[in-house]
mmCIF file of C-alpha atoms in Angstrom:
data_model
loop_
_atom_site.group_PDB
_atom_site.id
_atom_site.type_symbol
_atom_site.label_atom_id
_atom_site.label_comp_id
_atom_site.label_asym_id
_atom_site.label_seq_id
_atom_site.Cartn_x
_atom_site.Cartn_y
_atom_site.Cartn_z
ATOM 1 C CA UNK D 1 -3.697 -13.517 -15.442
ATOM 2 C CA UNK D 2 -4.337 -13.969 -18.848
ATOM 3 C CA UNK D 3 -1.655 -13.923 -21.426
ATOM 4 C CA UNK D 4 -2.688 -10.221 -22.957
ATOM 5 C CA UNK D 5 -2.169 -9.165 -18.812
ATOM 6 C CA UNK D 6 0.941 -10.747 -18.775
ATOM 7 C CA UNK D 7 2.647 -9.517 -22.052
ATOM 8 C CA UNK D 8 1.368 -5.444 -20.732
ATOM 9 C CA UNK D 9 2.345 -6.139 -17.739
ATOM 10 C CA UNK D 10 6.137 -7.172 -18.726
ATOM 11 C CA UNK D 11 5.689 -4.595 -21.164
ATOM 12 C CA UNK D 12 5.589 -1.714 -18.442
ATOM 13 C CA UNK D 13 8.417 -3.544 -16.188
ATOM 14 C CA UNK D 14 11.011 -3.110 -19.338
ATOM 15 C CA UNK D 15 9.881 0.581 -19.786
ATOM 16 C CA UNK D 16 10.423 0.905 -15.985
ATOM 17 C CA UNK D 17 14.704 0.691 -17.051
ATOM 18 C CA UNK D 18 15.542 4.210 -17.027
ATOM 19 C CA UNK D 19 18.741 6.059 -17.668
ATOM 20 C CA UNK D 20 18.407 8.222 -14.904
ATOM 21 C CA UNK D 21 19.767 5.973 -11.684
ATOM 22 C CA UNK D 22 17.379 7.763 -9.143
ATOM 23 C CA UNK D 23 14.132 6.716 -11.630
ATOM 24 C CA UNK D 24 15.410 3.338 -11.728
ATOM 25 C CA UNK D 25 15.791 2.864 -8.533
ATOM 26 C CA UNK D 26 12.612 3.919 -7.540
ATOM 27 C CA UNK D 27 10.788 1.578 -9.988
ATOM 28 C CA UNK D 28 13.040 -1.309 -9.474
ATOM 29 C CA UNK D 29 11.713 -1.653 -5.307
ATOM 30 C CA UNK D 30 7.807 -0.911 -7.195
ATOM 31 C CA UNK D 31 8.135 -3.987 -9.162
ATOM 32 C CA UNK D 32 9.847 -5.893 -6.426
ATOM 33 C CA UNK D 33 6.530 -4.659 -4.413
ATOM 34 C CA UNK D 34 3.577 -6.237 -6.713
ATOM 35 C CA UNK D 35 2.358 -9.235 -7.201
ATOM 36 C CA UNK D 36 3.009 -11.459 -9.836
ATOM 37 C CA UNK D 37 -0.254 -9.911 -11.196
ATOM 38 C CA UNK D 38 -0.252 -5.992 -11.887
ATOM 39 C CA UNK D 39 -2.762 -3.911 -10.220
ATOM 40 C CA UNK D 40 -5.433 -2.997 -13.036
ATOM 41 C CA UNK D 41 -6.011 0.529 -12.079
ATOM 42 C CA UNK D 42 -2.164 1.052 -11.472
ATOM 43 C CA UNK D 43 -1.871 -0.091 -15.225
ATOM 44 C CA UNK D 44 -3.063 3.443 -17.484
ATOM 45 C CA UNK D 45 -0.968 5.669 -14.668
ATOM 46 C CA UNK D 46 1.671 4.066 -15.117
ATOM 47 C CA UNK D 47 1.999 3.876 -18.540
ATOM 48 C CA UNK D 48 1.150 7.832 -18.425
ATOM 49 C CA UNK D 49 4.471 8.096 -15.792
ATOM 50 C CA UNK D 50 6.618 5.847 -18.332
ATOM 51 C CA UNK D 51 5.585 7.950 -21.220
ATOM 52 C CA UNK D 52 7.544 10.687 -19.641
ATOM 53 C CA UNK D 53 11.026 12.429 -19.865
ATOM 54 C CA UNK D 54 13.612 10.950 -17.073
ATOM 55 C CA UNK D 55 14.130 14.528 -15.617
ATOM 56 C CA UNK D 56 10.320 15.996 -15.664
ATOM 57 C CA UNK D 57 9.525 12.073 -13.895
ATOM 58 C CA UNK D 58 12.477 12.891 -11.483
ATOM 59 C CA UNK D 59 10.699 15.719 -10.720
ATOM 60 C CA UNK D 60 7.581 14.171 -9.932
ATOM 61 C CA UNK D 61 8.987 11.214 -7.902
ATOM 62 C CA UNK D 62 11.721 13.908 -5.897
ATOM 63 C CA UNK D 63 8.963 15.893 -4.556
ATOM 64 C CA UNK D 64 9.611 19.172 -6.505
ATOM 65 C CA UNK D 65 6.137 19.253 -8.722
ATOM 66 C CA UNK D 66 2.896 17.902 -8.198
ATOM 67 C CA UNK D 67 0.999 16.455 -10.595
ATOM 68 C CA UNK D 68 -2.456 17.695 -11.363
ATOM 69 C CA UNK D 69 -3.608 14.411 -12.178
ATOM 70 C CA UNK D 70 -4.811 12.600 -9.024
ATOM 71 C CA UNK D 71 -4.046 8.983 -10.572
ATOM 72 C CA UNK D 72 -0.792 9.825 -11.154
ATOM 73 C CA UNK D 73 -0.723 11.135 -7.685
ATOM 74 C CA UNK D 74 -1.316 8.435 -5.982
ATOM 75 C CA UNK D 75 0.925 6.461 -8.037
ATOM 76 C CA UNK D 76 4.150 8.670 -7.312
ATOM 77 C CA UNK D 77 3.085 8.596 -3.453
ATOM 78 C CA UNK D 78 2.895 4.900 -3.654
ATOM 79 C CA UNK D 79 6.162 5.144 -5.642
ATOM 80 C CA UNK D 80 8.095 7.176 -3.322
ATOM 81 C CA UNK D 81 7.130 5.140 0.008
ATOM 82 C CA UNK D 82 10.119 4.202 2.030
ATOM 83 C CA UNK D 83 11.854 0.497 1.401
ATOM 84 C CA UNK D 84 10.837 -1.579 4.051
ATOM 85 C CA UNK D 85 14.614 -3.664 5.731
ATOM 86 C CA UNK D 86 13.867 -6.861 2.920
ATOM 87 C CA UNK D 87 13.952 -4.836 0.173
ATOM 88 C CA UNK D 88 17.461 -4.793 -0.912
ATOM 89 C CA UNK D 89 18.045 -2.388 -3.490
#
């Protein structure tokens, strides 16, 4: 990973603290999930999900919209996958 990878990728992990306990949750057991190295194509997504307001993502991530955007899709279904019994949250 080079140091520019690193630096984004820390980046998104800080903007994954949200106010809204539910979001946090949620993006706390993602970033317990990946690698030390961040997926490249999970990367502009996810910076499009962290761009938005805590309640409109809760609505995305609680099932009650879709998004339109199929990138985004498969993020929040990746997102919203069930904690496995070593993931303490």
């Amino acid at each position: 990973m080079t140091e520019a990878q690193r630096i984004r990728s820390e980046k998104l992990r800080w903007a994954s603290r949200r106010a809204l306990l539910e979001n946090d949750l949620l993006l706390q057991r993602f970033w317990q999930r990946q690698s030390t190295e961040l997926d490249e194509t999970l990367v502009g997504p996810l910076e499009r999900l962290l761009a938005m307001d805590d309640h409109d993502l809760w609505a995305l991530l609680s099932g009650r919209c879709a998004s339109t955007d199929p990138e985004l899709g498969k993020l929040v279904d990746l997102l919203r996958q069930p904690a496995t019994p070593s993931e303490d949250l």
